[in-house]
CSV table of N, CA, C and O in Angstrom, one decimal:
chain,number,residue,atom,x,y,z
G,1,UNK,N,14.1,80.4,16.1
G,1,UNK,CA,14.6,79.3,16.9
G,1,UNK,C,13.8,79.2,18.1
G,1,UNK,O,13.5,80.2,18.8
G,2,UNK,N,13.5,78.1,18.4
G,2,UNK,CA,12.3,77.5,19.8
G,2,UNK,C,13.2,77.8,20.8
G,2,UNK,O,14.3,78.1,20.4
G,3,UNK,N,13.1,77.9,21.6
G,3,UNK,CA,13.8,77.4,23.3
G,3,UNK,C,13.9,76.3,23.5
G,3,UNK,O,12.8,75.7,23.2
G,4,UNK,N,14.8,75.5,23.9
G,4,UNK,CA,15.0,74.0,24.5
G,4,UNK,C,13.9,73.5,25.5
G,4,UNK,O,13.7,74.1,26.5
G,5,UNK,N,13.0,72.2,25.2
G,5,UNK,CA,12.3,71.8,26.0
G,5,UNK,C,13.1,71.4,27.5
G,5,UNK,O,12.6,71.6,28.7
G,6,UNK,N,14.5,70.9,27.2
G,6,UNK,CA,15.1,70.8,28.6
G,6,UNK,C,15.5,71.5,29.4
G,6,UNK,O,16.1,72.5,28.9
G,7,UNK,N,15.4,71.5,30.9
G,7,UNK,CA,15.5,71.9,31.9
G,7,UNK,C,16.8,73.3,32.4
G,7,UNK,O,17.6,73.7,31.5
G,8,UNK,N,16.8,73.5,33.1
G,8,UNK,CA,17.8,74.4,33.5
G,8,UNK,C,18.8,73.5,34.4
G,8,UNK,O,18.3,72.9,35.3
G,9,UNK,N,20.2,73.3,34.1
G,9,UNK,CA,21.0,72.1,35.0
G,9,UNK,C,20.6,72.6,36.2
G,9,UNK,O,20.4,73.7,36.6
G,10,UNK,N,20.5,71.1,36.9
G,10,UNK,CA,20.0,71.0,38.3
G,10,UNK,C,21.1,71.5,39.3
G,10,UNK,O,22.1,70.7,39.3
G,11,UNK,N,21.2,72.7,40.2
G,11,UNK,CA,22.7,72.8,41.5
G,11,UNK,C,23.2,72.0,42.1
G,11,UNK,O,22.5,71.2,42.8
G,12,UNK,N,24.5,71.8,42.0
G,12,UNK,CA,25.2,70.6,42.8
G,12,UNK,C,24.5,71.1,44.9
G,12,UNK,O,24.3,72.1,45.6
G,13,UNK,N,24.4,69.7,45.0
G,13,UNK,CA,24.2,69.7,46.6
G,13,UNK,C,25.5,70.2,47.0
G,13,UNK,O,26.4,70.8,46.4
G,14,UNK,N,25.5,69.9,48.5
G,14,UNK,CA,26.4,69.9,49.0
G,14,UNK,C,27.3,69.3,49.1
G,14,UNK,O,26.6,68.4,49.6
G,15,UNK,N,28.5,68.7,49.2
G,15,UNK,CA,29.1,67.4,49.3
G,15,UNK,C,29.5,66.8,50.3
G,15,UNK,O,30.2,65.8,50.1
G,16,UNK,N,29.2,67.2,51.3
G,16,UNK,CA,29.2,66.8,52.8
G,16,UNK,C,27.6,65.8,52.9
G,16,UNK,O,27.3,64.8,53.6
G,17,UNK,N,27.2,66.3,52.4
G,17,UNK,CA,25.5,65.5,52.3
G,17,UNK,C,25.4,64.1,51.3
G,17,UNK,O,25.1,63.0,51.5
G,18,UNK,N,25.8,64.8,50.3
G,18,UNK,CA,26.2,63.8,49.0
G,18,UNK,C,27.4,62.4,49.3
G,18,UNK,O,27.3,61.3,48.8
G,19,UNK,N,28.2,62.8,50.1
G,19,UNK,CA,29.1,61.9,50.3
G,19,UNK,C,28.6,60.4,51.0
G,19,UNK,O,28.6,59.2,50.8
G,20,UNK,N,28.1,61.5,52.1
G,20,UNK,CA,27.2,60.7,52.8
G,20,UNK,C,26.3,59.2,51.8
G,20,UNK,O,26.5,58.0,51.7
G,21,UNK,N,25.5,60.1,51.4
G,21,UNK,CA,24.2,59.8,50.5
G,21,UNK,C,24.9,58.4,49.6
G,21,UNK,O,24.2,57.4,49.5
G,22,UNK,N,25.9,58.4,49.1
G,22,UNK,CA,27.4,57.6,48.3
G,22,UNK,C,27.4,56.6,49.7
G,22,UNK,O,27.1,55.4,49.5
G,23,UNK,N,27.7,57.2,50.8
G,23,UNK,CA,28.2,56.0,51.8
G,23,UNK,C,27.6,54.9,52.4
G,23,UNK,O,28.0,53.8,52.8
G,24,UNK,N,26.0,55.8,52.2
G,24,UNK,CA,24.6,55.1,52.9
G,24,UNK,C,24.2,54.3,51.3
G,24,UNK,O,24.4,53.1,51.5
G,25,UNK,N,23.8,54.6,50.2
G,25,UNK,CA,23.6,53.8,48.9
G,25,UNK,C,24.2,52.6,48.8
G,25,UNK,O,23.6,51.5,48.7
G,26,UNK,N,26.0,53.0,48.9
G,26,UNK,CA,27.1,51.6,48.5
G,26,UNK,C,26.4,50.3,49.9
G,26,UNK,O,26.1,49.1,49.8
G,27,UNK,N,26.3,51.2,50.8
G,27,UNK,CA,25.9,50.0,51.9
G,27,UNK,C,24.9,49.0,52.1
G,27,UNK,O,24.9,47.9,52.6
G,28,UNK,N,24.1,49.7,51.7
G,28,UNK,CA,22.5,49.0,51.0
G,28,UNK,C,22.7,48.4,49.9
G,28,UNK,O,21.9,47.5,49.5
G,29,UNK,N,24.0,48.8,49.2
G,29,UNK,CA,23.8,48.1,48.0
G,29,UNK,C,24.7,46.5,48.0
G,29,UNK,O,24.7,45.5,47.2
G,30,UNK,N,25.4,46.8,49.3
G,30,UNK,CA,26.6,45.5,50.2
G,30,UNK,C,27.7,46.0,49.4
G,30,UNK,O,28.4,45.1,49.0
G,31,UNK,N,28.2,47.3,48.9
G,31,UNK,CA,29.4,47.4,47.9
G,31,UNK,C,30.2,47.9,49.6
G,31,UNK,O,29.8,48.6,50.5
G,32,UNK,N,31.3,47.2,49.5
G,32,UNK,CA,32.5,48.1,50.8
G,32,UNK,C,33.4,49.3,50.2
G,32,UNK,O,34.5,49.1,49.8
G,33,UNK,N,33.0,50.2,50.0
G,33,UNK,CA,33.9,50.9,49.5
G,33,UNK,C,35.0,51.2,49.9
G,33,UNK,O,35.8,51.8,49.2
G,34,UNK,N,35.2,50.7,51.1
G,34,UNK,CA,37.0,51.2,51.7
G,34,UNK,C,37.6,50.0,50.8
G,34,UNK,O,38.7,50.2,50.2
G,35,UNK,N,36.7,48.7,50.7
G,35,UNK,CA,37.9,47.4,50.5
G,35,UNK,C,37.9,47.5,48.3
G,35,UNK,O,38.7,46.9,47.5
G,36,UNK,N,37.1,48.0,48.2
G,36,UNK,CA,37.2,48.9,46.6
G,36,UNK,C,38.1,50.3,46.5
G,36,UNK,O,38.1,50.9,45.4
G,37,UNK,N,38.7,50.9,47.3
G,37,UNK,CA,39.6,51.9,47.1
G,37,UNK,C,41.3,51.0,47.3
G,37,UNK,O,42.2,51.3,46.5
G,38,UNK,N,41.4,50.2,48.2
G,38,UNK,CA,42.0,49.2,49.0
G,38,UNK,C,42.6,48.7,48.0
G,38,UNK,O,43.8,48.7,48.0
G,39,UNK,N,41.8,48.1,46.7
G,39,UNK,CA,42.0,46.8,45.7
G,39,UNK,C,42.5,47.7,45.0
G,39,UNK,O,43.7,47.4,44.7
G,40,UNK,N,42.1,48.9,44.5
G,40,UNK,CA,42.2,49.4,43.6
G,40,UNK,C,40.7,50.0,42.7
G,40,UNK,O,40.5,51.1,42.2
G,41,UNK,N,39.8,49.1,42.5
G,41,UNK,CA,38.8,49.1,41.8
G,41,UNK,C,38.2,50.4,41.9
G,41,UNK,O,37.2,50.5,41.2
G,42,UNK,N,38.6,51.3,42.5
G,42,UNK,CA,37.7,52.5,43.0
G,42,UNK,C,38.7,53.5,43.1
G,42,UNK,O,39.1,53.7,44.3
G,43,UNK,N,39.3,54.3,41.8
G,43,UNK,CA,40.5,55.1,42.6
G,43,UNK,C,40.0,56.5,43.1
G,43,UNK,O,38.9,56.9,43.3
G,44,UNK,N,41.2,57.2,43.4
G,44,UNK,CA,40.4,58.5,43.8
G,44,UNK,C,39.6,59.8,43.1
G,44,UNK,O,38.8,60.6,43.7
G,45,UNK,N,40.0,59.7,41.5
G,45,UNK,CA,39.6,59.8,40.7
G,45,UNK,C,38.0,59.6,40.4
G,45,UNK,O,37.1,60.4,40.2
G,46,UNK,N,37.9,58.2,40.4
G,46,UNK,CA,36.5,57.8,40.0
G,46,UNK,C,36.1,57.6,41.4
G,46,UNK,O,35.2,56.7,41.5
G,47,UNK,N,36.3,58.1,42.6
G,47,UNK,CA,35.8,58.1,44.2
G,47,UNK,C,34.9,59.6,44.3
G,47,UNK,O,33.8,59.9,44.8
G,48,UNK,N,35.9,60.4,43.5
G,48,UNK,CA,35.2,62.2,43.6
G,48,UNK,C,34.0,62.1,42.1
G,48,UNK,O,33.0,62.8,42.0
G,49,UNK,N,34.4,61.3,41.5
G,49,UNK,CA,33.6,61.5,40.2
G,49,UNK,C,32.2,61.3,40.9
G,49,UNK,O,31.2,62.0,40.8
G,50,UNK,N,32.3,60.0,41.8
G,50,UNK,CA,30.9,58.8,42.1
G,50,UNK,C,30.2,60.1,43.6
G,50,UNK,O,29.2,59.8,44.3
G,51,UNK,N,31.0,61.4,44.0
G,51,UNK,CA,30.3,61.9,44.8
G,51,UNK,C,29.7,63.5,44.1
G,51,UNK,O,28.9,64.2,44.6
G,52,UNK,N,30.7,63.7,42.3
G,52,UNK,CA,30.0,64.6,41.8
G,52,UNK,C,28.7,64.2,41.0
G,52,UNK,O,27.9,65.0,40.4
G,53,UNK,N,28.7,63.2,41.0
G,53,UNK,CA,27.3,62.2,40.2
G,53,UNK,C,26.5,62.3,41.1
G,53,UNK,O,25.4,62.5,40.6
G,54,UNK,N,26.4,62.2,42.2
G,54,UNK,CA,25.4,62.1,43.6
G,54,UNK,C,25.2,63.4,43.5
G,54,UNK,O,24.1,63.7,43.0
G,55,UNK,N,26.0,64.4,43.9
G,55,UNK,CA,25.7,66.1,44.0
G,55,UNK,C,25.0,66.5,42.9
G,55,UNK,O,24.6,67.7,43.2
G,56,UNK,N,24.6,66.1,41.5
G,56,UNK,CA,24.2,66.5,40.5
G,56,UNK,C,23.0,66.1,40.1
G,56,UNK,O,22.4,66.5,39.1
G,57,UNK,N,22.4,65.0,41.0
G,57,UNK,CA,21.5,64.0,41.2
G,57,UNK,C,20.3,65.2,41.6
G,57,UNK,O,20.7,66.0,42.4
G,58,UNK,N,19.0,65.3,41.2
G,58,UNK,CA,17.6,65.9,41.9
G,58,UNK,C,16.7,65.1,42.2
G,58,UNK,O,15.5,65.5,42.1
G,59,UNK,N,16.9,63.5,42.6
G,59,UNK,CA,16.3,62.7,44.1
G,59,UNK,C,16.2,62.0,44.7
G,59,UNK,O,15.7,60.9,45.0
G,60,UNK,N,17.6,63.8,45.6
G,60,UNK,CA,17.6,63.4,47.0
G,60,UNK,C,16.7,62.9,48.0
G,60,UNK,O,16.9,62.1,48.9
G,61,UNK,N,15.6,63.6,47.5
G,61,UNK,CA,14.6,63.6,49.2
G,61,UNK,C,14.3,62.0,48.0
G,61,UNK,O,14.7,61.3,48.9
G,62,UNK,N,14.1,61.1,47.1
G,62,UNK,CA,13.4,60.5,47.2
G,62,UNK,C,14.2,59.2,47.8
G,62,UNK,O,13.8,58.1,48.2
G,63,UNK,N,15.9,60.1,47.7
G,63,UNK,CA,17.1,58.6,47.9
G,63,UNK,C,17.3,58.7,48.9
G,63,UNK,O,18.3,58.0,49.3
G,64,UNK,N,16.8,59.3,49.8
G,64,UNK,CA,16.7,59.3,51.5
G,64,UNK,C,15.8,58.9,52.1
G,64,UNK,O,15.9,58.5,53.3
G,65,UNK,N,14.3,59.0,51.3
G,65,UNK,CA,13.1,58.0,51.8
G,65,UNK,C,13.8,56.3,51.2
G,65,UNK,O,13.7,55.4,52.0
G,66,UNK,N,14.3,56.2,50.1
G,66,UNK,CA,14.5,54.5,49.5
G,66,UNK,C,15.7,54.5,50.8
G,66,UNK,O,15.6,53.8,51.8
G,67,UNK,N,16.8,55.1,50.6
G,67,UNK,CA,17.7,54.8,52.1
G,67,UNK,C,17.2,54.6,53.6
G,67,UNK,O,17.9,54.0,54.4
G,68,UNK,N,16.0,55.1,53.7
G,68,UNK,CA,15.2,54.7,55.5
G,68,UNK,C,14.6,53.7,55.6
G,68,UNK,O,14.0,53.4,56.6
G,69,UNK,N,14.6,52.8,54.4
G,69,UNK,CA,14.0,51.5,54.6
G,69,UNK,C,14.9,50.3,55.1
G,69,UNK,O,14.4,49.2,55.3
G,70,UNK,N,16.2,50.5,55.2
G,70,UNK,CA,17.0,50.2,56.1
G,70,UNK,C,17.6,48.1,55.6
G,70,UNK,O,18.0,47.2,56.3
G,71,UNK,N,17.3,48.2,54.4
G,71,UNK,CA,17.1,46.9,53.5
G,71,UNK,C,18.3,46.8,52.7
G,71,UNK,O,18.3,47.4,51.6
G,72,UNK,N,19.6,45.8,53.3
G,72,UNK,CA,20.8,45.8,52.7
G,72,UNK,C,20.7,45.1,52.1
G,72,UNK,O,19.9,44.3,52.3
G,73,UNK,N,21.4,45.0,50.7
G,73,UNK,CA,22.0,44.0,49.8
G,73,UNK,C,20.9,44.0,48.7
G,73,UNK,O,20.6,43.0,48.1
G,74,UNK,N,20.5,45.1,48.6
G,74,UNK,CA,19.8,45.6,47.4
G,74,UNK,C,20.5,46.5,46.2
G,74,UNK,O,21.5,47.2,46.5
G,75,UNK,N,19.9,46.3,45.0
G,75,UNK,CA,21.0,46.9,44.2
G,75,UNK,C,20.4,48.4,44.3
G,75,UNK,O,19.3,48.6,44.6
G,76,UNK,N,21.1,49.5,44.0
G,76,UNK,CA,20.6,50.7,44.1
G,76,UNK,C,19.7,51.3,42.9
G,76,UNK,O,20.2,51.4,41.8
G,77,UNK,N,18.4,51.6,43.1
G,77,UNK,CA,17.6,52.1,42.5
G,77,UNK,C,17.8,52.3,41.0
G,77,UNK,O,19.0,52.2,40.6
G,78,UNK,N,16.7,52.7,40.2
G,78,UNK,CA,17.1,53.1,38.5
G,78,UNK,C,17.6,54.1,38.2
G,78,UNK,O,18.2,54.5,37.2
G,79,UNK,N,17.0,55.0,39.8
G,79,UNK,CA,17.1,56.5,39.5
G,79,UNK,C,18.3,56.6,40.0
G,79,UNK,O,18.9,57.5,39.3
G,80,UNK,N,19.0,56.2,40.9
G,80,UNK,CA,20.5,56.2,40.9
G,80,UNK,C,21.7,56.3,40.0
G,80,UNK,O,22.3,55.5,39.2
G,81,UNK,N,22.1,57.9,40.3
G,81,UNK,CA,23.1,58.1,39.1
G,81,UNK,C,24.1,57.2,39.0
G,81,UNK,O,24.7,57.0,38.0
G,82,UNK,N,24.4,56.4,40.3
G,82,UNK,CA,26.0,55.9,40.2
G,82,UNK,C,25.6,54.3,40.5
G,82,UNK,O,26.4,53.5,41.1
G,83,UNK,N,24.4,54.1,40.1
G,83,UNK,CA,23.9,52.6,40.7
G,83,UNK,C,25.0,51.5,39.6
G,83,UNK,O,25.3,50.4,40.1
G,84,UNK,N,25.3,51.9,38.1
G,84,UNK,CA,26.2,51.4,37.3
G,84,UNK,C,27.4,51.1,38.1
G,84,UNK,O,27.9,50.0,38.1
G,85,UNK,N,27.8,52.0,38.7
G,85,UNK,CA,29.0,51.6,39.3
G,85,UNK,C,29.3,51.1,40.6
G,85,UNK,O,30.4,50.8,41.1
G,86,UNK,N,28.1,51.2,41.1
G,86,UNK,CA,28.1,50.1,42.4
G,86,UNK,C,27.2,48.9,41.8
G,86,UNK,O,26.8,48.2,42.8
G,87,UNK,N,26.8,48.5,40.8
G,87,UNK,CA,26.6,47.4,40.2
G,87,UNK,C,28.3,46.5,39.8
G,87,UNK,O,28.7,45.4,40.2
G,88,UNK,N,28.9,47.2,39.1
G,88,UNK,CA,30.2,46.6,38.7
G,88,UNK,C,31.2,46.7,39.8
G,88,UNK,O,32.3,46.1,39.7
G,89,UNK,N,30.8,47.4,40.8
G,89,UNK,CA,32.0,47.3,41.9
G,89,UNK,C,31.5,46.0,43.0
G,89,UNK,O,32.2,45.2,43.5
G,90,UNK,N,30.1,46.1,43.1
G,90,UNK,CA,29.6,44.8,43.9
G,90,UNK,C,30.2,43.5,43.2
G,90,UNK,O,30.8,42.8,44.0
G,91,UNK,N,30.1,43.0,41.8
G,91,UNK,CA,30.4,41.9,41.3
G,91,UNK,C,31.7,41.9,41.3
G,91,UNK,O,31.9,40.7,41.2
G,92,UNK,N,32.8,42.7,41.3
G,92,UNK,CA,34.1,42.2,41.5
G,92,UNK,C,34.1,41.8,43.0
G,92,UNK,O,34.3,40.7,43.6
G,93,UNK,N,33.8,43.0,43.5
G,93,UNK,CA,33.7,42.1,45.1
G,93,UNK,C,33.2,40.6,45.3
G,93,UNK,O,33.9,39.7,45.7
G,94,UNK,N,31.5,40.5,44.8
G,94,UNK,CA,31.0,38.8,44.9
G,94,UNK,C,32.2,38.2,44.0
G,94,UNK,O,32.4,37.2,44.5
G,95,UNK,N,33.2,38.2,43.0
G,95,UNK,CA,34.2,37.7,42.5
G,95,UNK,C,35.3,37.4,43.6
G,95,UNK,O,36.0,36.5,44.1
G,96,UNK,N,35.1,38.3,43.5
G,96,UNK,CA,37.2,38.3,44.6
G,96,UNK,C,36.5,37.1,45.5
G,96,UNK,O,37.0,36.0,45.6
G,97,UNK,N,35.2,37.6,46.2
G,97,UNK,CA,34.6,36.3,47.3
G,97,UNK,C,34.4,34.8,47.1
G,97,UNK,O,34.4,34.0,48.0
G,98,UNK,N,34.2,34.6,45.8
G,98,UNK,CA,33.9,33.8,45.3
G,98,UNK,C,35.4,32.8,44.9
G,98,UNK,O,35.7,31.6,45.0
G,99,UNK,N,35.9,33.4,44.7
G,99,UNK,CA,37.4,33.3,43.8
G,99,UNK,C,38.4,32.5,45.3
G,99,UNK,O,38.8,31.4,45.4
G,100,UNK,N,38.6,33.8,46.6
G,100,UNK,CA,38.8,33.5,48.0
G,100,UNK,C,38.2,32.6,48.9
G,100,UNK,O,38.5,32.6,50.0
G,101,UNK,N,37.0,31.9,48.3
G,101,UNK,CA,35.8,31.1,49.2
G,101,UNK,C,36.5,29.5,48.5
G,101,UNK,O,36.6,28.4,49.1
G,102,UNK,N,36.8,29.9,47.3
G,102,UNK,CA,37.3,28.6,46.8
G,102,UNK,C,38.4,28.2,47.0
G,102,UNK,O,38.8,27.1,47.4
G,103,UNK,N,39.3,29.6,46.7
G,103,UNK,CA,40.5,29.0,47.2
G,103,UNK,C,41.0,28.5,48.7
G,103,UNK,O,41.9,27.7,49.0
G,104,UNK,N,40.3,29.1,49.4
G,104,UNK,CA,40.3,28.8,51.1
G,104,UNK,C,39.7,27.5,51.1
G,104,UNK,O,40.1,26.9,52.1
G,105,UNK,N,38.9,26.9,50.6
G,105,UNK,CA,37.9,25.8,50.7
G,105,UNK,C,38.6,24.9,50.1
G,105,UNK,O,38.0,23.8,50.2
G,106,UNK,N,40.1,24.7,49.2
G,106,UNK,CA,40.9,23.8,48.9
G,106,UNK,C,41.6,23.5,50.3
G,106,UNK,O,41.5,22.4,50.8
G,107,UNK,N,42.3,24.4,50.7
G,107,UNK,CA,43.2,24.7,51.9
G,107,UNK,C,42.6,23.9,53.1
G,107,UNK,O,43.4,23.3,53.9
G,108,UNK,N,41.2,23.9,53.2
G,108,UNK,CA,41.0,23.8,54.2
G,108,UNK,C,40.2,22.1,54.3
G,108,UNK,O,39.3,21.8,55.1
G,109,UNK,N,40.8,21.6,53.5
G,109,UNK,CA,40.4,19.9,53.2
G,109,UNK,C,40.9,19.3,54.1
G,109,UNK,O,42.2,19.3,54.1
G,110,UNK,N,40.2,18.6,55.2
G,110,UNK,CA,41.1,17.5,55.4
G,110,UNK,C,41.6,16.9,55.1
G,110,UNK,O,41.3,16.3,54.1
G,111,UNK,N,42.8,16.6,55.7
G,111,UNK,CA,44.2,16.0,55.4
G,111,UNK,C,44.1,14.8,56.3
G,111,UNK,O,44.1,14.6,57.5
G,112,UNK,N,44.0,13.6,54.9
G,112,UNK,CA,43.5,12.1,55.8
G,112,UNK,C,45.2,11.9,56.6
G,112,UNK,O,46.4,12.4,56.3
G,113,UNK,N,44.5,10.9,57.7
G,113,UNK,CA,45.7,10.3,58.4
G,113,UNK,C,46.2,9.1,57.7
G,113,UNK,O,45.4,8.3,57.3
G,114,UNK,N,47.6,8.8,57.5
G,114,UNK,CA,48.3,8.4,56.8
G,114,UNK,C,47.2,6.7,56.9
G,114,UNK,O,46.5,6.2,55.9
G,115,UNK,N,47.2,6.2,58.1
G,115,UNK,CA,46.6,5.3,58.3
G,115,UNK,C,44.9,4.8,58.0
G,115,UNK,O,44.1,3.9,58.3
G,116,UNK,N,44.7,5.8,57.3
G,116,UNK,CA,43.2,6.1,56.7
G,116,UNK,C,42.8,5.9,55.6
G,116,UNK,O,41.7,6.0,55.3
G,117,UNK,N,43.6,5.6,55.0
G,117,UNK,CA,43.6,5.8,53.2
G,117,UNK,C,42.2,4.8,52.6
G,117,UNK,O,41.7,3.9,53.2
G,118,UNK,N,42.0,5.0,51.7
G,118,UNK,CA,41.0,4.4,51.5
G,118,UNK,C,40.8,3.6,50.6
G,118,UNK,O,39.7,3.0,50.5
């Protein structure tokens, strides 16, 4: 029997770093993550999962150079373990916004004066 061409699992970071790394990504990526735990979309469950996917990740140093470029509202990289799910958590958000942009924009019609009519 060969030896496995793959690798030795890579060591989780630390998660004080990683969390981080999760907080600075989502924000670049325009995902809010407080207003996605808030909704629901984001429980705490899948909140710890999306910082042990970061901790398991090997590139940091390169997602700390793509994070110094300081360019919001980009989607997060290929190499991003958790970029799937701040992909699907941004579009509920552009939803909900979308959904609240319309409904506010009914509301906010003028209301002709009786004597206006047309």
């Amino acid at each position: 029997m060969t030896p496995s061409a793959t690798s030795a699992p890579h060591p989780l970071g630390s998660r004080k770093r990683h969390y981080w790394l999760v907080q600075r990504m989502a924000a670049a990526a325009a995902v809010d993550l407080n207003a996605a735990f808030e909704a629901g979309d984001l429980g705490s469950d899948s909140w710890a999962q999306t910082i042990e996917t970061c901790r398991g990740c090997d590139w940091v140093e390169g997602c700390e150079k793509w994070l110094a470029q300081e360019d919001e509202g980009r989607a997060a990289p290929a190499t991003c373990h958790n970029r799937v799910t701040f992909e699907a958590l941004k579009r509920g958000q552009d939803a909900k916004a979308r959904d609240g942009a319309a409904v506010h924009g009914r509301a906010k019609r003028p209301v002709q004066d009786q004597g206006e009519q047309a």
